[in-house]
Amino acid sequence: MKITISSRNIVILGAGISGLTTAYLLSKKGFDVTVLEKKNEIGGSIETVCEKGFLFDRGPNSGLETTPVISQLVNELNLQNELVYANKASNKRYILRNNELHPLPMNPSLFLKTQLFSAKAKFRLFAEPFIGRSKDGYNQSIAEFVTRRLGKEFLDYAINPFVAGVYAGNPEDLSVKSAFPKLYDLEEKYGGLIVGAIRSMKERKRRPEKAKQSAKMFSFKNGMSVLPKALTNNLGEKVLLFSEAVAVEKSSPGYKVTFNQAGKTRTLSTDVIISTVPAYAASQLFNSMDERLSSHLNNIYYPPVLVLYLGYNKSDIGRVLDGFGFLIPSKERKSYLGAIWSSVIFPDRAPEDKAAFTLFIGGARDPEVGNIDKEILIKKVREEFEKIMMINSEPVYISYKYWNKAIPQYNIGYIEHEKYFDKFEKINPGIILGGNYRGGISIGDCIKNAELITNKVMFDLHDESLI
Ligand SMILES: Cc1cc2nc3c(=O)[nH]c(=O)nc-3n(C[C@H](O)[C@H](O)[C@H](O)COP(=O)(O)OP(=O)(O)OC[C@H]3O[C@@H](n4cnc5c(N)ncnc54)[C@H](O)[C@@H]3O)c2cc1C
């Protein structure tokens, strides 16, 4: 439904990568944006800390260049000299099995040789093209989907660790349709994954978007927070810190946002509100407008994650550092999900003679992480990690960040939430629900969605003659 706006004012809630990118793109189109951010810092999940020569990204450590908007931002914000791509060595990724690190096979010949999968599991893959579509793909978990198409061992030693690495999630809970829509589409559209992968690769060559597996991995010399900082510098006074939105209500015309700014209650009237705050925060904001929406938002699960950063002298590490790091299948029963070899991937993450690692603990696999004494937990994780890495010294640097509600889980039943979000936006033209609980959690997806929202504001909500 089109609405004809009386002003070009837009209020954006949240100054994470979703809110800031949306604000930047809309501002470039001549809209008058105001971004309200609850904290006294921008970036949301993106946080970079520099200490004692180490650079620690406490949230995302990299992004994938899946959309041309990323290089557009880099160029327009003059970040060309800051941008870094992942070292070639980091193409190699390991999976732990029986306390040994096995490289994930990246081509058919390595797949046939790998010891990561048994002969039976390899043979099982040949059956995939002959397996038909599922009757109930819509309500299927990624675990059911993968077991049916590729077999149980592939689920346990490829998908289970992969899902932990991306979502800090459980394959038994995540909806294949909502969390892995491209995988689901391969079955729906082409009838199978192998045939679908080949055909869709050909089709994608004609489009500017890149698939996640072929997109380049990037970060910045000074860490991931470079991007939100540059966006904020560009937006200047349009970003209001210490400004917590507390309610969104209908007013005539448009909407009213109430927010607390440094202890004072203020309001803003506008025709367009774009929310990019986490679902649980949006649930409170929209409660008085629509209780059902509020309940959908509140039912989205965000498990806790503890991110542990460890620095060691290179000379104390027995393992060759020749990859991205490793992921741990839940069957291996370790106290953490995996480790990224941070200083192998990007430059300047550690002093020359040191190596830096980022470990992920908890997630939906182990949500009790929040209730365990952190010191005891970290000691246990360190013991397990140091054994695998053949390290027999104390770390020279140690730091951690605990995310109480880390990443939204697109679990089974998510489609019902998504349908209701669409319905709510239709009933309330001018309100857009964005952020990482819609359309993907990755940095690339958040940026892609910021562009979609910008287009929606320009072409669906506004009378084009006003643009
Ligand atoms: C530990 C961790 C590791 C990750 N690793 C990767 C990775 O390697 N690669 C990758 O692509 N992605 C990764 N992700 C995911 C990715 O970082 C996030 O999905 C993305 O940054 C989310 O951005 P966002 O702007 O949608 O939300 P957020 O970053 O959550 O931003 C929301 C903002 O809203 C603000 N806010 C909340 N309530 C209010 C309110 N009432 N009023 C005003 N403001 C409010 C918050 O303070 C916050 O600044 C990771 C995430 C985590 C937590």
Coordinates of C-alpha atoms and ligand atoms in Angstrom, one line a residue:
M1 CA 0.0 0.0 0.0
K2 CA 1.3 3.5 -0.9
I3 CA 1.1 6.3 1.5
T4 CA 1.8 9.9 0.5
I5 CA 4.1 11.4 3.0
S6 CA 3.7 14.8 4.3
S7 CA 7.4 15.1 5.4
R8 CA 10.6 13.4 4.6
N9 CA 11.4 12.5 8.2
I10 CA 12.2 9.0 9.1
V11 CA 13.0 7.6 12.5
I12 CA 15.3 4.6 12.7
L13 CA 15.5 2.6 15.9
G14 CA 18.9 1.1 16.7
A15 CA 22.4 1.9 15.6
G16 CA 23.7 -1.5 14.7
I17 CA 24.9 -2.3 11.2
S18 CA 21.2 -2.7 10.0
G19 CA 20.1 0.7 11.4
L20 CA 23.2 2.6 10.4
T21 CA 23.3 1.3 6.8
T22 CA 19.6 1.9 6.3
A23 CA 20.1 5.5 7.7
Y24 CA 23.1 6.1 5.4
L25 CA 21.3 4.8 2.3
L26 CA 18.1 6.8 3.0
S27 CA 20.0 9.9 3.9
K28 CA 21.8 9.7 0.5
K29 CA 18.4 9.7 -1.1
G30 CA 17.6 13.0 0.6
F31 CA 15.5 11.7 3.5
D32 CA 15.8 13.3 6.9
V33 CA 16.8 10.5 9.2
T34 CA 17.1 10.4 12.9
V35 CA 18.7 7.3 14.5
L36 CA 17.8 6.5 18.1
E37 CA 20.4 4.3 19.9
K38 CA 19.9 3.2 23.5
K39 CA 23.6 2.9 24.4
N40 CA 26.4 5.5 24.4
E41 CA 28.1 3.6 21.5
I42 CA 27.1 2.5 18.1
G43 CA 27.7 -0.8 16.3
G44 CA 25.4 -3.1 18.3
S45 CA 26.8 -6.6 18.0
I46 CA 30.0 -5.2 16.3
E47 CA 32.6 -4.4 19.0
T48 CA 36.3 -4.2 18.5
V49 CA 38.8 -3.9 21.3
C50 CA 42.6 -3.1 20.9
E51 CA 44.8 -4.1 23.9
K52 CA 48.4 -4.9 24.4
G53 CA 49.0 -5.2 20.6
F54 CA 46.0 -7.6 20.2
L55 CA 42.9 -6.7 18.2
F56 CA 39.8 -8.5 19.5
D57 CA 36.5 -8.5 17.6
R58 CA 34.1 -9.4 20.3
G59 CA 31.1 -9.9 17.9
P60 CA 31.5 -10.6 14.2
N61 CA 35.1 -11.1 13.2
S62 CA 34.4 -10.8 9.4
G63 CA 31.8 -10.4 6.8
L64 CA 31.2 -12.0 3.4
E65 CA 31.0 -9.7 0.4
T66 CA 27.6 -11.1 -0.8
T67 CA 26.2 -7.8 -2.0
P68 CA 27.7 -5.0 -4.1
V69 CA 26.4 -2.6 -1.4
I70 CA 29.4 -3.5 0.7
S71 CA 32.0 -2.3 -1.8
Q72 CA 29.8 0.7 -2.5
L73 CA 30.0 1.6 1.3
V74 CA 33.7 1.0 1.4
N75 CA 34.3 3.3 -1.6
E76 CA 31.8 6.1 -0.6
L77 CA 33.2 6.1 3.0
N78 CA 36.8 6.1 1.8
L79 CA 37.6 2.9 3.5
Q80 CA 39.6 1.4 0.7
N81 CA 42.9 1.5 2.7
E82 CA 41.2 0.0 5.7
L83 CA 39.6 -2.9 3.9
V84 CA 41.3 -6.3 4.2
Y85 CA 40.4 -9.6 2.7
A86 CA 41.0 -12.9 4.4
N87 CA 44.4 -14.5 3.9
K88 CA 44.3 -17.4 1.4
A89 CA 45.4 -19.8 4.1
S90 CA 42.1 -19.4 5.8
N91 CA 40.3 -21.2 3.0
K92 CA 41.3 -24.3 4.9
R93 CA 38.8 -25.1 7.6
Y94 CA 39.0 -27.9 10.1
I95 CA 36.5 -30.1 11.8
L96 CA 37.3 -32.0 15.0
R97 CA 36.7 -35.7 15.0
N98 CA 38.1 -38.1 17.6
N99 CA 40.3 -35.3 18.9
E100 CA 42.0 -34.8 15.5
L101 CA 41.5 -31.9 13.2
H102 CA 40.4 -32.9 9.7
P103 CA 40.4 -30.4 6.8
L104 CA 36.9 -29.9 5.4
P105 CA 37.2 -31.4 1.9
M106 CA 36.8 -28.6 -0.7
N107 CA 36.6 -30.6 -3.9
P108 CA 35.3 -34.1 -4.9
S109 CA 38.8 -35.7 -4.9
L110 CA 39.6 -34.5 -1.4
F111 CA 36.1 -35.6 -0.3
L112 CA 36.9 -39.1 -1.5
K113 CA 40.2 -39.1 0.4
T114 CA 39.1 -37.5 3.6
Q115 CA 39.0 -39.4 6.9
L116 CA 36.4 -37.0 8.3
F117 CA 33.6 -39.1 6.8
S118 CA 33.4 -42.9 6.7
A119 CA 33.2 -44.8 3.4
K120 CA 29.5 -45.4 4.1
A121 CA 28.8 -41.7 4.6
K122 CA 30.6 -40.9 1.3
F123 CA 28.7 -43.5 -0.6
R124 CA 25.4 -42.2 0.9
L125 CA 25.9 -38.9 -0.9
F126 CA 25.6 -40.6 -4.3
A127 CA 21.9 -41.3 -3.4
E128 CA 21.1 -37.6 -3.0
P129 CA 20.0 -36.8 -6.6
F130 CA 17.5 -39.7 -6.4
I131 CA 15.7 -38.5 -3.3
G132 CA 12.5 -36.7 -4.0
R133 CA 11.1 -33.5 -2.4
S134 CA 9.8 -33.7 1.1
K135 CA 6.0 -33.5 1.7
D136 CA 6.5 -31.2 4.7
G137 CA 9.7 -29.2 3.9
Y138 CA 7.9 -26.1 5.3
N139 CA 8.1 -27.3 8.9
Q140 CA 11.3 -29.2 8.7
S141 CA 14.4 -28.7 10.8
I142 CA 17.8 -28.5 9.0
A143 CA 18.7 -31.7 10.8
E144 CA 15.7 -33.6 9.3
F145 CA 16.3 -32.1 5.9
V146 CA 20.0 -33.0 5.8
T147 CA 19.5 -36.5 7.3
R148 CA 16.9 -37.2 4.6
R149 CA 18.9 -35.9 1.7
L150 CA 22.5 -36.6 2.8
G151 CA 22.5 -39.0 5.7
K152 CA 23.1 -38.8 9.4
E153 CA 26.9 -38.7 9.4
F154 CA 26.9 -35.7 7.1
L155 CA 24.5 -34.0 9.6
D156 CA 26.8 -34.9 12.5
Y157 CA 30.2 -34.0 11.0
A158 CA 29.4 -31.2 8.5
I159 CA 26.1 -29.5 9.2
N160 CA 26.0 -29.7 13.0
P161 CA 29.4 -27.9 13.4
F162 CA 28.5 -25.5 10.5
V163 CA 25.3 -24.5 12.2
A164 CA 27.2 -23.9 15.5
G165 CA 29.6 -21.7 13.6
V166 CA 27.0 -19.6 11.9
Y167 CA 24.1 -19.4 14.3
A168 CA 25.5 -20.8 17.5
G169 CA 22.4 -22.9 16.9
N170 CA 21.0 -26.5 17.1
P171 CA 20.3 -28.2 13.7
E172 CA 17.3 -30.0 15.4
D173 CA 15.6 -26.7 16.1
L174 CA 16.5 -24.4 13.2
S175 CA 13.9 -24.3 10.4
V176 CA 15.5 -25.2 7.0
K177 CA 13.1 -22.8 5.2
S178 CA 13.7 -19.8 7.4
A179 CA 17.4 -20.3 8.4
F180 CA 18.7 -21.8 5.2
P181 CA 16.3 -20.5 2.5
K182 CA 18.7 -21.1 -0.3
L183 CA 19.2 -24.7 0.6
Y184 CA 15.4 -25.2 0.9
D185 CA 15.0 -23.6 -2.5
L186 CA 17.4 -25.9 -4.1
E187 CA 15.1 -28.8 -3.2
E188 CA 11.9 -26.9 -4.0
K189 CA 13.1 -25.5 -7.3
Y190 CA 15.4 -28.2 -8.7
G191 CA 14.4 -31.3 -6.8
G192 CA 17.8 -31.8 -5.1
L193 CA 20.9 -30.2 -3.7
I194 CA 23.6 -31.5 -6.1
V195 CA 21.6 -30.8 -9.3
G196 CA 20.3 -27.5 -7.7
A197 CA 23.8 -26.3 -6.8
I198 CA 25.1 -26.8 -10.3
R199 CA 22.1 -25.2 -12.0
S200 CA 21.8 -22.2 -9.6
M201 CA 25.6 -21.5 -9.9
K202 CA 25.1 -21.0 -13.7
E203 CA 22.1 -18.8 -13.0
R204 CA 23.9 -16.7 -10.4
K205 CA 26.7 -15.9 -12.8
R206 CA 24.2 -13.5 -14.4
R207 CA 23.5 -11.6 -11.2
P208 CA 25.6 -9.2 -9.1
E209 CA 24.9 -11.1 -5.8
K210 CA 27.4 -13.7 -4.7
A211 CA 26.6 -17.0 -3.0
K212 CA 28.0 -17.2 0.5
Q213 CA 30.4 -20.0 -0.4
S214 CA 32.1 -17.9 -3.2
A215 CA 31.9 -14.5 -1.6
K216 CA 35.1 -12.9 -0.4
M217 CA 35.6 -12.7 3.4
F218 CA 36.5 -9.2 4.5
S219 CA 37.2 -7.1 7.6
F220 CA 39.2 -3.9 8.3
K221 CA 42.7 -3.3 9.5
N222 CA 41.3 -1.8 12.7
G223 CA 38.6 -4.4 13.1
M224 CA 34.9 -4.7 12.1
S225 CA 33.8 -1.6 14.1
V226 CA 35.5 0.5 11.4
L227 CA 32.4 0.2 9.2
P228 CA 29.7 1.3 11.8
K229 CA 32.1 4.1 12.9
A230 CA 32.5 5.4 9.4
L231 CA 28.7 5.3 8.8
T232 CA 28.1 7.2 12.1
N233 CA 30.8 9.9 11.2
N234 CA 29.0 10.4 7.9
L235 CA 25.6 10.6 9.6
G236 CA 26.9 13.0 12.2
E237 CA 24.2 14.5 14.5
K238 CA 21.5 12.4 12.9
V239 CA 22.6 9.6 15.3
L240 CA 21.3 10.2 18.9
L241 CA 23.1 8.2 21.5
F242 CA 21.7 7.4 25.0
S243 CA 18.3 7.5 23.4
E244 CA 16.3 4.5 24.2
A245 CA 13.0 4.1 22.4
V246 CA 10.3 3.0 24.8
A247 CA 7.1 3.0 22.8
V248 CA 5.7 3.4 19.3
E249 CA 2.1 4.5 18.9
K250 CA -0.3 5.5 16.2
S251 CA -1.0 9.2 16.0
S252 CA -2.8 11.2 13.5
P253 CA -1.2 11.4 11.0
G254 CA 1.6 8.8 11.2
Y255 CA 3.2 7.6 14.4
K256 CA 4.8 8.8 17.6
V257 CA 8.0 7.4 19.1
T258 CA 8.6 8.0 22.8
F259 CA 12.2 7.8 23.9
N260 CA 14.3 8.5 27.0
Q261 CA 17.3 10.7 26.3
A262 CA 19.7 11.2 29.2
G263 CA 16.9 10.9 31.8
K264 CA 14.4 13.0 29.9
T265 CA 11.3 11.7 28.1
R266 CA 11.0 13.0 24.5
T267 CA 8.8 12.2 21.5
L268 CA 9.2 12.3 17.8
S269 CA 6.3 12.3 15.2
T270 CA 6.9 10.8 11.9
D271 CA 5.3 8.9 9.0
V272 CA 8.0 6.2 8.7
I273 CA 9.6 4.2 11.5
I274 CA 12.2 1.6 10.8
S275 CA 12.9 -0.7 13.7
T276 CA 16.2 -2.5 13.7
V277 CA 16.4 -3.2 17.4
P278 CA 16.5 -6.9 18.5
A279 CA 13.2 -8.8 18.5
Y280 CA 12.9 -8.9 22.3
A281 CA 13.4 -5.1 22.4
A282 CA 10.9 -4.5 19.6
S283 CA 8.4 -6.7 21.5
Q284 CA 8.2 -4.1 24.2
L285 CA 8.1 -1.1 21.9
F286 CA 5.2 -2.3 19.9
N287 CA 3.2 -3.9 22.8
S288 CA 0.6 -1.2 23.0
M289 CA 0.0 -1.1 19.3
D290 CA -0.3 -4.9 18.7
E291 CA -0.1 -7.5 21.4
R292 CA 0.1 -10.4 19.0
L293 CA 3.1 -8.8 17.2
S294 CA 4.7 -8.3 20.6
S295 CA 4.2 -12.0 21.5
H296 CA 5.7 -13.2 18.1
L297 CA 8.7 -11.0 18.6
N298 CA 9.1 -12.1 22.2
N299 CA 9.1 -15.8 21.2
I300 CA 12.2 -15.5 19.1
Y301 CA 15.0 -17.3 20.9
Y302 CA 18.4 -15.6 21.4
P303 CA 20.8 -18.1 23.1
P304 CA 23.8 -16.8 25.1
V305 CA 27.4 -17.0 23.7
L306 CA 30.6 -16.4 25.5
V307 CA 33.4 -15.2 23.2
L308 CA 36.9 -16.0 24.5
Y309 CA 40.0 -14.4 23.1
L310 CA 43.3 -16.0 23.7
G311 CA 46.8 -14.8 22.7
Y312 CA 50.0 -17.0 22.9
N313 CA 53.6 -16.8 21.9
K314 CA 53.9 -18.4 18.5
S315 CA 56.9 -20.4 19.7
D316 CA 54.7 -22.1 22.3
I317 CA 52.2 -23.5 19.7
G318 CA 52.9 -27.0 18.4
R319 CA 50.3 -27.0 15.7
V320 CA 50.9 -25.5 12.3
L321 CA 48.6 -22.5 11.9
D322 CA 47.4 -23.0 8.3
G323 CA 43.7 -22.4 8.3
F324 CA 40.7 -20.4 9.4
G325 CA 40.3 -22.5 12.5
F326 CA 38.1 -25.4 13.5
L327 CA 34.5 -26.3 14.4
I328 CA 33.4 -29.0 16.8
P329 CA 30.5 -31.3 16.2
S330 CA 28.3 -31.8 19.3
K331 CA 29.0 -35.5 19.2
E332 CA 32.6 -34.7 20.2
R333 CA 31.4 -33.5 23.5
K334 CA 33.6 -30.5 24.1
S335 CA 32.9 -27.4 26.2
Y336 CA 33.1 -25.0 23.3
L337 CA 31.8 -24.7 19.7
G338 CA 35.0 -24.0 17.9
A339 CA 38.0 -21.6 17.5
I340 CA 38.9 -19.1 14.9
W341 CA 42.6 -18.6 14.3
S342 CA 42.2 -14.9 14.1
S343 CA 45.8 -13.8 13.4
V344 CA 46.0 -16.2 10.5
I345 CA 43.0 -14.8 8.8
F346 CA 43.6 -11.0 9.0
P347 CA 46.8 -8.9 9.6
D348 CA 47.5 -7.0 12.8
R349 CA 45.4 -9.1 15.1
A350 CA 48.4 -9.9 17.3
P351 CA 52.0 -8.7 17.7
E352 CA 54.4 -10.3 15.2
D353 CA 55.7 -13.1 17.5
K354 CA 52.2 -13.9 18.9
A355 CA 49.1 -15.7 17.6
A356 CA 45.5 -14.8 18.5
F357 CA 42.5 -17.1 18.7
T358 CA 38.7 -16.5 19.2
L359 CA 36.7 -19.3 20.8
F360 CA 32.9 -19.5 20.9
I361 CA 31.2 -21.1 23.9
G362 CA 27.6 -21.9 24.6
G363 CA 24.9 -21.0 22.0
A364 CA 21.7 -23.1 21.7
R365 CA 23.9 -26.2 22.1
D366 CA 24.8 -25.2 25.6
P367 CA 22.7 -22.4 26.9
E368 CA 23.8 -23.2 30.5
V369 CA 26.9 -21.2 29.8
G370 CA 25.2 -18.2 31.4
N371 CA 24.8 -20.0 34.7
I372 CA 28.4 -21.5 35.0
D373 CA 31.2 -19.7 36.8
K374 CA 33.1 -18.1 34.0
E375 CA 36.5 -18.7 35.5
I376 CA 35.9 -22.4 35.9
L377 CA 34.4 -22.6 32.4
I378 CA 37.3 -20.8 30.7
K379 CA 39.8 -23.0 32.5
K380 CA 38.1 -26.1 31.1
V381 CA 37.8 -24.7 27.6
R382 CA 41.5 -23.6 27.7
E383 CA 42.6 -27.1 28.7
E384 CA 40.7 -28.7 25.8
F385 CA 41.8 -26.1 23.3
E386 CA 45.5 -26.1 24.4
K387 CA 45.6 -29.9 24.0
I388 CA 44.3 -29.8 20.4
M389 CA 46.6 -26.9 19.5
M390 CA 49.6 -28.5 21.3
I391 CA 50.2 -25.5 23.5
N392 CA 51.9 -26.0 26.8
S393 CA 52.2 -22.5 28.2
E394 CA 49.9 -19.9 29.7
P395 CA 48.2 -17.4 27.3
V396 CA 50.0 -14.0 27.2
Y397 CA 46.6 -12.3 26.7
I398 CA 43.1 -13.4 27.7
S399 CA 39.9 -11.5 27.5
Y400 CA 36.2 -12.4 27.0
K401 CA 32.8 -11.0 26.2
Y402 CA 29.5 -12.6 27.4
W403 CA 26.5 -12.0 25.1
N404 CA 23.4 -12.8 27.1
K405 CA 21.2 -12.8 24.0
A406 CA 23.6 -13.3 21.0
I407 CA 21.9 -14.4 17.8
P408 CA 18.3 -14.9 16.9
Q409 CA 17.4 -18.5 16.1
Y410 CA 15.2 -19.0 13.0
N411 CA 13.7 -22.1 14.6
I412 CA 10.8 -24.3 13.4
G413 CA 7.7 -22.2 13.4
Y414 CA 9.5 -19.1 12.4
I415 CA 7.4 -18.9 9.2
E416 CA 4.5 -18.0 11.4
H417 CA 6.4 -15.0 12.9
E418 CA 7.5 -13.9 9.4
K419 CA 3.9 -14.1 8.1
Y420 CA 2.7 -12.0 11.0
F421 CA 5.5 -9.4 10.5
D422 CA 4.4 -9.0 6.9
K423 CA 0.7 -8.7 8.0
F424 CA 1.6 -6.1 10.6
E425 CA 3.5 -4.0 8.1
K426 CA 0.6 -4.1 5.7
I427 CA -1.9 -3.0 8.3
N428 CA 0.5 -0.2 9.5
P429 CA 2.1 1.3 6.4
G430 CA 5.1 3.3 7.3
I431 CA 6.3 0.9 10.0
I432 CA 9.1 -1.5 8.9
L433 CA 10.5 -4.3 11.0
G434 CA 14.2 -4.8 10.2
G435 CA 17.3 -6.0 11.9
N436 CA 18.9 -9.5 11.9
Y437 CA 15.8 -11.4 12.9
R438 CA 14.5 -10.8 9.4
G439 CA 16.2 -11.9 6.2
G440 CA 19.4 -13.3 7.7
I441 CA 21.8 -12.8 10.6
S442 CA 25.1 -12.2 8.7
I443 CA 26.6 -8.8 8.2
G444 CA 26.1 -9.3 4.5
D445 CA 22.4 -10.1 4.9
C446 CA 21.9 -7.1 7.3
I447 CA 23.4 -4.8 4.6
K448 CA 21.4 -6.4 1.8
N449 CA 18.3 -5.9 3.9
A450 CA 19.1 -2.3 4.5
E451 CA 19.1 -1.8 0.8
L452 CA 15.7 -3.6 0.5
I453 CA 14.3 -1.4 3.2
T454 CA 15.6 1.7 1.4
N455 CA 13.9 0.6 -1.8
K456 CA 10.7 -0.2 0.0
V457 CA 10.6 3.3 1.6
M458 CA 11.3 4.9 -1.8
F459 CA 9.0 2.9 -4.0
D460 CA 6.3 1.3 -1.9
L461 CA 5.6 3.8 0.8
H462 CA 6.2 7.1 -1.0
D463 CA 4.5 8.8 -3.9
E464 CA 7.4 8.7 -6.4
S465 CA 6.7 12.3 -7.4
L466 CA 7.9 13.3 -3.9
I467 CA 11.3 11.6 -4.3
Ligands
LIG1 C1 29.3 -13.2 19.0 C2 28.7 -12.9 17.6 C3 29.5 -13.3 16.6 C4 29.1 -13.0 15.3 N1 29.9 -13.4 14.2 C5 29.5 -13.0 12.9 C6 30.4 -13.1 11.8 O1 31.6 -13.6 12.0 N2 30.0 -12.8 10.6 C7 28.8 -12.3 10.4 O2 28.4 -12.0 9.2 N3 27.9 -12.1 11.4 C8 28.2 -12.5 12.7 N4 27.4 -12.2 13.7 C9 26.0 -11.7 13.5 C10 26.0 -10.2 13.2 O3 27.0 -9.6 13.9 C11 24.7 -9.6 13.7 O4 23.6 -10.3 13.2 C12 24.6 -8.2 13.2 O5 25.7 -7.4 13.6 C13 23.3 -7.6 13.8 O6 23.1 -6.2 13.4 P1 21.8 -5.4 13.7 O7 22.0 -4.0 13.4 O8 20.7 -6.1 13.0 O9 21.5 -5.6 15.3 P2 22.3 -5.2 16.5 O10 23.8 -5.3 16.2 O11 21.8 -6.1 17.6 O12 21.9 -3.7 16.8 C14 20.7 -3.3 17.4 C15 21.0 -2.0 18.1 O13 19.7 -1.6 18.7 C16 20.0 -1.0 19.9 N5 18.8 -1.0 20.8 C17 18.2 -2.0 21.5 N6 17.1 -1.6 22.1 C18 16.9 -0.3 21.7 C19 15.9 0.7 22.0 N7 14.9 0.4 22.8 N8 16.1 1.9 21.5 C20 17.1 2.3 20.8 N9 18.1 1.4 20.5 C21 18.0 0.1 20.9 C22 21.2 -1.8 20.5 O14 21.9 -1.2 21.5 C23 22.0 -2.0 19.2 O15 22.9 -1.0 19.1 C24 27.8 -12.4 15.0 C25 27.0 -12.0 16.1 C26 27.5 -12.3 17.4 C27 26.7 -11.8 18.6

